Structures are given as structure tokens and as C-alpha cells.
XYZ file of C-alpha atoms in Angstrom:
513
model
C 68.108 48.531 15.171
C 71.067 47.752 17.692
C 74.314 48.726 17.458
C 77.841 47.711 18.639
C 80.810 48.257 20.455
C 83.686 46.329 21.705
C 86.473 47.528 24.320
C 89.013 45.025 24.909
C 91.610 44.984 27.799
C 90.549 45.639 30.945
C 90.799 49.288 30.719
C 91.385 51.984 33.823
C 90.733 50.292 36.805
C 91.199 51.561 40.415
C 91.383 49.338 43.725
C 88.843 50.332 46.328
C 87.409 49.310 49.905
C 84.573 48.006 51.334
C 85.296 47.368 54.902
C 88.122 45.307 55.173
C 87.350 43.170 51.846
C 89.001 44.411 48.259
C 87.062 44.788 44.868
C 88.849 45.931 42.329
C 86.896 47.955 40.151
C 87.796 47.949 36.111
C 87.343 50.853 33.193
C 83.409 50.659 32.993
C 80.608 50.405 29.924
C 79.065 54.213 28.988
C 76.153 54.061 26.760
C 76.027 57.677 25.401
C 72.380 59.661 25.202
C 71.516 61.609 22.095
C 72.659 64.754 20.899
C 68.743 66.158 21.797
C 68.565 63.808 25.275
C 66.453 62.333 23.444
C 66.173 58.469 23.922
C 66.026 56.162 21.170
C 62.690 54.739 19.323
C 61.229 52.373 21.129
C 62.400 48.873 20.698
C 66.027 50.247 20.155
C 68.443 48.592 20.962
C 72.050 49.212 22.349
C 75.046 46.365 22.728
C 78.270 47.355 24.475
C 81.517 44.394 24.598
C 84.221 44.066 26.831
C 86.544 41.349 27.066
C 89.441 40.786 29.784
C 91.719 38.946 31.724
C 91.465 38.320 35.425
C 94.457 37.573 36.678
C 95.690 34.695 39.845
C 94.953 35.762 43.639
C 92.328 38.652 42.421
C 90.200 39.806 44.424
C 86.738 38.527 45.376
C 84.708 40.540 43.559
C 85.292 42.572 40.538
C 83.075 45.471 39.173
C 82.185 46.790 36.093
C 80.583 49.889 35.906
C 77.988 50.738 33.293
C 76.194 54.278 32.758
C 72.510 53.665 31.124
C 71.020 57.166 30.043
C 67.401 57.660 30.734
C 64.803 55.688 28.757
C 65.348 52.494 28.778
C 63.223 49.767 29.741
C 65.790 46.397 29.727
C 69.066 45.416 30.801
C 71.019 42.775 29.688
C 74.364 40.562 29.909
C 75.095 37.647 28.634
C 78.881 36.342 29.306
C 81.253 33.796 28.489
C 84.687 33.284 29.885
C 87.505 30.813 29.137
C 89.104 26.898 31.034
C 92.104 26.454 30.523
C 93.986 23.836 30.502
C 95.784 22.842 34.196
C 97.205 20.156 35.326
C 95.714 17.316 38.042
C 94.313 19.282 41.356
C 94.992 22.496 39.933
C 91.619 24.686 39.644
C 90.454 25.601 36.422
C 88.515 28.829 36.168
C 85.358 29.752 37.054
C 82.949 33.247 37.022
C 80.657 33.803 39.010
C 78.126 36.867 37.428
C 75.564 39.525 39.496
C 74.044 43.183 39.014
C 73.643 45.976 41.684
C 71.685 48.762 40.343
C 72.425 52.971 40.048
C 72.112 52.653 44.534
C 75.443 51.577 43.932
C 77.832 48.187 45.295
C 78.500 48.340 49.049
C 78.085 46.302 51.706
C 74.460 45.625 53.052
C 73.135 45.280 49.306
C 70.418 48.183 48.783
C 71.419 48.115 45.442
C 71.460 44.896 45.035
C 69.436 43.556 41.731
C 70.296 40.126 41.584
C 73.092 37.329 41.404
C 72.819 33.912 39.159
C 76.734 32.815 40.341
C 77.659 29.737 37.756
C 74.365 28.805 37.144
C 73.540 30.990 33.945
C 75.290 32.585 31.323
C 73.107 35.938 30.845
C 70.316 37.473 32.434
C 67.494 40.104 32.488
C 66.258 42.816 34.517
C 62.994 45.300 33.926
C 60.347 46.991 35.968
C 57.484 43.503 35.048
C 59.950 40.979 35.148
C 63.953 39.060 35.788
C 65.493 36.566 35.128
C 65.406 33.681 38.190
C 67.706 34.821 40.382
C 67.433 38.383 39.683
C 64.775 41.246 41.112
C 62.174 42.575 38.932
C 62.200 46.823 39.131
C 62.462 49.647 37.217
C 66.098 50.510 35.137
C 66.707 53.757 36.307
C 69.642 55.806 34.450
C 72.459 56.025 36.686
C 75.779 54.419 37.070
C 75.148 49.980 36.872
C 77.554 47.601 38.468
C 77.741 43.995 37.059
C 79.548 42.184 39.567
C 81.994 39.428 39.112
C 82.551 36.546 41.194
C 86.080 34.926 40.188
C 85.120 31.982 42.685
C 89.029 29.764 41.012
C 91.091 31.073 38.456
C 93.941 29.268 36.744
C 97.761 29.697 37.025
C 97.452 31.652 33.464
C 94.473 34.299 34.191
C 90.652 34.820 33.378
C 89.820 35.503 29.783
C 86.359 36.569 29.733
C 83.967 38.456 27.646
C 80.503 40.230 28.478
C 78.306 41.476 26.530
C 75.532 44.110 27.282
C 72.501 44.648 26.311
C 70.218 47.448 26.369
C 66.764 48.330 25.803
C 65.308 50.978 25.206
C 61.432 51.867 25.729
C 58.667 52.942 28.091
C 58.305 50.768 31.652
C 56.011 48.866 32.950
C 54.576 48.239 36.121
C 56.239 46.250 38.772
C 54.322 43.422 39.897
C 53.269 43.733 43.603
C 55.348 40.777 45.067
C 53.263 38.452 46.721
C 54.006 35.326 49.494
C 52.997 32.011 51.303
C 52.180 32.950 54.608
C 54.155 32.346 57.552
C 50.747 29.669 58.937
C 49.584 26.185 58.178
C 46.925 23.931 59.157
C 48.816 22.323 62.499
C 47.516 20.258 65.375
C 48.525 21.182 68.335
C 51.710 20.521 69.984
C 52.652 18.134 67.937
C 56.189 16.543 65.879
C 56.565 18.817 62.517
C 59.209 17.438 60.125
C 60.720 19.937 57.507
C 63.676 20.320 55.575
C 64.819 24.068 55.603
C 68.172 23.761 52.912
C 66.452 23.498 49.546
C 67.006 24.748 45.892
C 65.236 26.355 43.545
C 65.863 27.370 39.794
C 65.751 30.888 41.170
C 69.298 29.512 41.885
C 71.666 26.828 40.823
C 69.168 24.702 41.416
C 67.170 22.999 38.591
C 63.399 22.894 40.332
C 60.697 25.125 40.133
C 58.795 26.191 43.654
C 56.602 23.854 42.248
C 58.255 20.793 42.124
C 60.015 21.126 45.323
C 56.579 21.604 47.043
C 55.219 18.793 45.261
C 58.829 16.465 46.011
C 58.270 17.970 49.916
C 54.035 16.797 50.242
C 55.610 13.323 48.434
C 57.922 12.878 51.368
C 55.765 14.051 54.005
C 57.236 17.063 55.146
C 55.201 19.664 57.169
C 57.075 22.386 56.406
C 60.556 23.948 53.867
C 62.205 27.019 54.454
C 63.877 29.113 50.737
C 67.145 29.273 50.620
C 68.679 30.328 47.425
C 72.140 31.119 46.882
C 72.761 35.018 47.967
C 69.556 36.128 46.642
C 65.867 36.726 47.845
C 64.426 36.405 44.314
C 62.215 33.378 45.450
C 60.338 34.732 48.128
C 57.730 36.263 45.372
C 57.352 32.711 44.090
C 56.553 30.302 46.583
C 52.809 31.722 47.039
C 51.168 29.558 45.106
C 52.717 25.921 46.346
C 52.320 26.627 50.125
C 49.053 24.977 51.620
C 46.927 23.849 54.215
C 49.381 21.102 54.759
C 52.522 22.481 54.078
C 54.053 25.855 55.773
C 56.427 27.746 53.153
C 58.876 29.951 55.168
C 61.616 32.234 53.224
C 65.540 32.860 53.615
C 68.596 32.771 51.866
C 71.819 30.250 52.071
C 74.478 33.416 52.636
C 76.859 32.052 50.710
C 80.409 33.056 51.671
C 84.158 32.390 50.814
C 84.457 30.697 54.377
C 81.492 29.396 54.375
C 77.282 28.951 53.799
C 74.579 30.302 56.283
C 71.460 29.229 56.169
C 69.007 32.266 57.355
C 66.169 30.370 57.992
C 62.435 31.870 58.176
C 63.181 35.618 57.406
C 60.787 38.185 56.138
C 59.296 37.966 53.932
C 62.002 40.018 50.916
C 64.590 40.258 52.986
C 67.812 40.338 51.393
C 71.467 39.276 53.704
C 75.016 40.354 51.886
C 77.107 38.005 51.823
C 80.177 40.305 50.128
C 83.317 39.524 53.281
C 85.224 36.822 54.202
C 85.813 35.938 58.131
C 89.390 37.742 58.691
C 86.643 41.045 57.858
C 84.978 40.239 61.470
C 81.167 41.039 59.899
C 79.628 38.403 60.019
C 78.295 38.647 63.641
C 76.692 41.895 62.156
C 75.103 40.136 59.366
C 73.856 37.219 61.839
C 71.785 40.077 63.599
C 70.545 41.026 60.644
C 68.644 38.033 59.853
C 67.580 38.013 63.934
C 66.201 41.298 62.865
C 64.483 39.809 60.036
C 62.678 37.779 62.246
C 65.126 34.313 61.546
C 67.666 32.079 62.866
C 70.988 32.049 62.008
C 72.055 27.941 60.911
C 75.601 27.533 59.420
C 75.323 24.792 56.878
C 77.798 21.711 56.459
C 80.794 23.215 58.408
C 82.766 20.436 56.932
C 82.059 20.353 53.342
C 85.168 19.900 51.566
C 83.808 21.846 48.386
C 85.719 25.010 47.813
C 84.543 27.785 50.450
C 81.881 25.706 51.977
C 84.206 25.162 55.427
C 82.724 27.028 58.081
C 85.475 29.937 59.071
C 82.983 31.910 60.804
C 82.832 30.610 64.772
C 79.716 29.875 66.283
C 78.883 32.468 68.679
C 76.584 33.690 66.294
C 74.880 30.351 65.918
C 70.999 29.802 66.571
C 71.218 25.822 64.954
C 74.299 23.942 62.960
C 72.973 21.540 59.699
C 75.068 18.873 61.271
C 73.644 16.219 58.231
C 73.729 17.336 54.961
C 71.923 15.620 52.311
C 73.087 11.747 51.365
C 75.326 11.107 55.169
C 78.642 10.941 54.735
C 82.477 11.433 56.194
C 82.056 15.241 56.489
C 78.749 15.218 58.554
C 80.648 12.012 60.998
C 82.914 14.673 61.602
C 80.382 17.696 61.614
C 78.698 15.958 64.174
C 82.200 14.974 66.525
C 82.322 17.834 66.593
C 78.993 19.551 67.857
C 78.959 16.794 70.154
C 82.079 18.500 71.908
C 80.545 22.271 71.628
C 77.803 19.996 73.609
C 80.679 18.561 76.159
C 82.195 22.768 76.215
C 78.516 23.470 77.855
C 78.297 20.908 80.196
C 81.841 21.378 81.442
C 80.757 25.577 82.600
C 82.126 28.900 81.678
C 79.221 30.067 80.235
C 79.154 28.308 76.970
C 75.322 27.562 75.293
C 75.003 24.510 73.487
C 73.873 24.678 70.179
C 71.043 22.475 68.837
C 71.183 20.718 65.089
C 69.464 20.039 62.677
C 69.582 17.507 59.264
C 68.294 19.031 56.032
C 68.816 17.888 51.893
C 70.106 20.957 50.540
C 68.629 19.792 47.158
C 69.364 21.057 44.136
C 68.480 18.607 41.639
C 67.524 15.402 40.304
C 68.523 13.229 42.040
C 69.014 14.934 45.143
C 66.202 13.447 47.862
C 64.160 16.855 49.075
C 63.263 15.672 52.442
C 66.669 13.530 52.711
C 67.168 13.704 55.979
C 65.091 15.904 57.656
C 64.533 17.772 60.097
C 61.691 16.567 63.032
C 60.821 19.580 65.479
C 57.494 19.528 68.927
C 55.821 23.123 68.364
C 52.894 24.745 69.811
C 52.295 24.974 65.353
C 52.319 24.549 62.354
C 53.761 28.498 62.404
C 56.515 29.762 61.218
C 57.488 31.352 64.703
C 56.637 27.935 66.082
C 58.607 26.407 64.834
C 61.623 28.694 64.795
C 60.946 27.874 68.586
C 60.907 24.475 68.524
C 64.200 24.436 66.226
C 66.270 27.394 68.393
C 64.981 25.250 71.975
C 66.108 21.647 70.264
C 63.070 20.175 70.553
C 64.312 17.675 67.231
C 65.922 15.106 65.830
C 66.573 14.124 62.281
C 65.509 11.427 59.947
C 66.747 9.823 57.026
C 63.162 10.247 56.302
C 59.429 9.815 56.814
C 59.474 5.793 57.855
C 61.501 7.137 60.712
C 59.886 7.856 63.967
C 61.988 7.505 67.164
C 60.692 9.283 71.282
C 63.131 9.921 73.553
C 62.621 10.800 77.715
C 64.725 10.375 80.293
C 62.503 10.150 83.541
C 63.723 10.545 87.581
C 63.387 8.043 90.442
C 59.574 10.666 91.408
C 57.694 11.319 88.211
C 60.706 13.833 86.817
C 60.811 13.420 83.131
C 62.267 15.018 80.100
C 62.534 15.100 76.821
C 64.798 15.909 73.459
C 66.059 19.123 74.222
C 64.756 19.173 77.682
C 66.783 19.302 81.017
C 66.083 16.487 83.463
C 66.334 18.316 87.210
C 67.986 15.743 89.202
C 70.669 15.944 92.284
C 74.152 14.236 91.028
C 73.087 11.067 92.505
C 69.186 9.886 91.421
C 68.810 6.974 89.490
C 67.682 8.010 86.216
C 66.024 5.730 82.883
C 66.929 6.649 79.509
C 64.025 4.944 77.065
C 64.949 5.247 73.012
C 61.625 3.628 70.696
C 62.411 3.285 67.669
C 60.160 2.552 64.697
C 61.332 2.226 60.246
C 65.194 1.165 60.535
C 65.510 -1.711 59.412
C 69.183 -3.638 60.532
C 69.765 -0.390 62.031
C 71.270 -0.881 65.127
C 70.375 2.129 68.663
C 73.154 3.998 70.365
C 73.256 6.500 73.709
C 75.282 8.980 73.490
C 76.716 11.420 76.423
C 79.518 13.417 77.385
C 81.391 10.376 78.434
C 81.428 8.929 74.790
C 79.536 6.654 73.140
C 77.527 3.913 76.583
C 74.903 1.988 74.743
C 74.593 -0.059 71.811
C 71.820 -2.678 70.952
C 72.283 -5.693 68.249
C 70.636 -4.627 64.410
C 66.820 -4.154 64.820
C 64.822 -7.121 62.378
C 65.159 -6.621 58.795
C 62.064 -8.208 58.191
C 58.876 -10.138 60.206
C 56.980 -8.968 63.118
C 58.294 -6.391 63.682
C 60.843 -5.382 60.806
C 62.546 -1.890 61.965
C 61.175 -1.128 65.230
C 63.115 -1.605 68.619
C 63.407 -0.247 72.420
C 66.542 0.800 74.120
C 66.448 1.027 78.142
C 69.357 2.077 80.281
C 69.694 3.550 83.598
C 72.750 6.390 85.041
C 72.914 9.324 87.590
C 73.856 13.105 86.383
C 77.182 12.467 88.265
C 77.534 9.558 85.136
C 76.077 11.353 82.134
C 75.475 15.856 81.950
C 73.609 14.657 78.953
C 72.129 12.053 76.178
C 71.662 11.639 73.208
C 70.421 8.732 70.442
C 71.879 7.592 67.608
C 70.288 5.389 65.285
C 73.157 4.108 62.447
C 72.828 1.253 59.722
C 74.959 -1.337 59.606
C 78.805 0.045 58.554
C 80.109 -0.799 54.876
C 83.068 -1.199 56.423
C 83.918 -3.066 59.435
C 85.317 -0.926 61.911
C 84.090 2.413 60.711
C 80.490 4.084 62.208
C 77.513 3.615 60.063
C 75.802 5.617 58.401
C 73.234 7.222 59.999
C 69.740 6.712 59.912
C 68.709 9.375 63.501
C 70.359 11.385 65.492
C 68.278 13.442 68.159
C 69.407 16.385 69.934
C 70.262 16.003 73.655
C 68.359 15.609 77.068
C 70.235 17.146 79.569
C 70.598 15.614 83.167
C 71.421 17.347 86.813
C 69.672 20.861 88.409
């Protein structure tokens, strides 16, 4: 049995403020209870349809209230919207979607029940199950809110249609979530390879957790981090993919309209809200929330060119920054140079802390390569806490694949020694020897960069024959001439005169007391 009802137009609407960000609440959808107060028979479905048009300049988030009566077993929504005919260079319509339950839409996400962005055209929530991206749990009576996110709106507006279907009946039990362990079988203090920015079908990826884990193992990875957009719903689906050979950490890519940030290695079940812009002065609160949940704050692809991807919150809350994202390109080169400027600022005084760099694949689907690139971390063991400590300390380098290995050290005249992310405490005029050894980089050149620029470059490594892709570089300097040294391994430039694509780079070794 199915009862259909259609409402056309925006209906009643109200403008309210959540923090400093505006949001629009439209006229609601009501599912009236029976006159005798009894819910309909088990299996009965009731449907309502709402149509409207969002204008250009619509708020970031538009909420549609849905009054859910007693006795509902399943909450289901499907939606469509119209693409416009726009001239070249004009953004077309794109509409994201999610849902909050009767606990409300207030920032912090107490009522959060799921988000699929623009990846799905329908979703459902039940006590025992939910669409990937959404959180299973009881369907309680009260005012739920469908959250619409007009990502881009064409000049003539964004027409949409929502269809809400409630199914009545007894609710099943909500399964108790099982999470992956926070440690794997490590090798003690060693170099561990990982990829901390990955998307599954629980957001806009196309791979299951099992498929991602298999690709991670094939890429030679020791650890990964789950980072689906604006949802923690995948957390309870990674346990079967973990093993003694693969540590799986849990997190989220907090995808705001002013940049994306990876919450790396948070406690299982942690959700972090994303509904704010830089002008709202809210990011510090949520960065602290990530750290309270045991995670690291890692701004992602800070100079990416996609809409809303460019990082505008500053780096004062960052524990590390994702300098290299996926296939190395011009935006990564800009991110690298920008990061290097932060290193320069940190050694010029003024109390600036240096921020370690890392690299991740941001893999979503074929042909995206899991582990391309990967961050190689010196950690005391293969545990969540040890890997995080190595990343935060900058004891790491980034490589395009498992084939690339390197060692990078600086030593003083009296046996002093420091590795990546460490400081060689020597007097300003003490001679320092910097040593770089690389394997798995045929045809690449080795570079040593300092706060004074790139001061040393080698010829290309052999491409074939004995010793192909392997080589060393040794350079002598002093702390007075170089406050830090970091290494780069680059492929030949496709355009002469421009930097070549990266094969690997290190965090710095600092020189001086």
C-alpha cells in the first residue's frame, strides 16, 4: 500500500543563522499519523514529493524538514535536479545531499545521519542498515532534515525534486560496530609506508574497503587511513580488511567550501563537522576536536584548482600538510614551494613552528593508484600512535611508489648525526656533510634544497644496466650557509626549463644549535 502526495514550489521558508554561516530552511514535508494514533500496517509505504528551485547565491546548506511519525522502519530519499545550458566558463548546477535526524542540524553534528554529497541519487536509513555514507540506527519520530548543498548554481537557478518515502513496521536491532585494531605486526623501529587519503564507496569512491586494502598491500603499504568526505560511516566496515600486515587507521576528509582537511587516525566513530567557511572562525574548534579524538590535522591539496578545494584556513592548526596529492602536477609544485616558504619562516625566528609535509594518493576509482604517492615514516612500531608520532615529527619522506627508497642524513666533524626531521646541533661554522642515497629512480636527478634555494644537483641516474636508478650525492656545507637541507628526486622535465615531476622528496634536516 502506498500513499503519494506532491508539493510544488518552495513553500514557507525561513532564514536562520548557525554560528556565522547562513542556512535556509524550506517549508517542510509532513506525514500525518492516523486519526486513532496507530501507525499503518507493517510494510505500508507513504511517499511525499517536494519540488523547488534554488536561486544563484543560495546559502551553502538548505534544510528541508520532514515530520516523521511513530512506527517508521525506514527513511528513504531520492532526488533529481536539472542541469542548465550554460556558456563556456560558467558553472553548471551541482547539488549535494545528506540527512540529520530528530536531534537537529546544529553545528557539531549530534543529529548527523549521513552525507553522500553528489555521489548518489538516493539513500535510505534503517536501524539495521543504511546506504554507504549513512549511519544505521533507530528511525525515531520527530523533525528530520534533508540537507541540500548547492555546490554550484547556474545563473537561472537550480530546479530540484525530492521524493521522501517512509516504510512502516517494527525496527530491527542496530548492529554493534566492529572497528579495525589500532596496531599491526610491525618490525619495531623501522620505515613504514602508508597512504592516508583514500576514498571508498562510502563517499564518492568506487572501491570497497576490501578492494582498497588489496591494492594497498599490492602497493607495498604498511598502513592506510580511511578518509571519506564528510562522513564516518565507513569506520565500521574496515575491520575485515585489516591484518597483521596492514594497519588501518580511521578518519574523514572534512570537505568545507574553503578547503579540505584530512582527519588522520581519529578514534573509531568520530564525526567532524564541515559546515563552515574560513570567515566563520570555526575551524580552530573543529581542529581541536580532531586532536581530542586522537587524530592529526592535515590540510589536503592546498593549491588544488577544483571548486572549494583551495585551502583558506591558514596552517596554524596543521600537524602536517599534504604537499603531494595523486599524480604530481603544477598544483603540487606550488604546494611544495609554499611549504618550503613555511620552512624558511620557521628558521628565521619569530616563534614559527615548522610543519612536516606528506603525500597521499587521494585515490577514488580506477585508474587512481593507491600508494601513488606514499609517505614513508620512521616509527617505533606499526601502531596508530607510533605512525602519527612519526608523521608529526617529520621523520618521513614521500615516494611515488614502493620502488623508490632513500636514506638522507647530515653529520658533523665530531661524529654528530641527524636524520630526516631531526636537528644536527653544530656551531655555525662547523663543517657538515650531507649524504643522500637513492634506489629505484632511473633517469632521475638528485637535488638538495635549503633555505637559500636549491644548491646542489646531480646528473641523471642511469636508466638501465647495473645500478640502474641508484645513486648517491654528498655535499658539504655549514649551518651558517644552510639552516636546513632537504632532498628531492625528480624525473626529467617534460618541458625544458621547468621542474621535472617528483619521484621523491624528504622532510628537512635542520642544521645548527
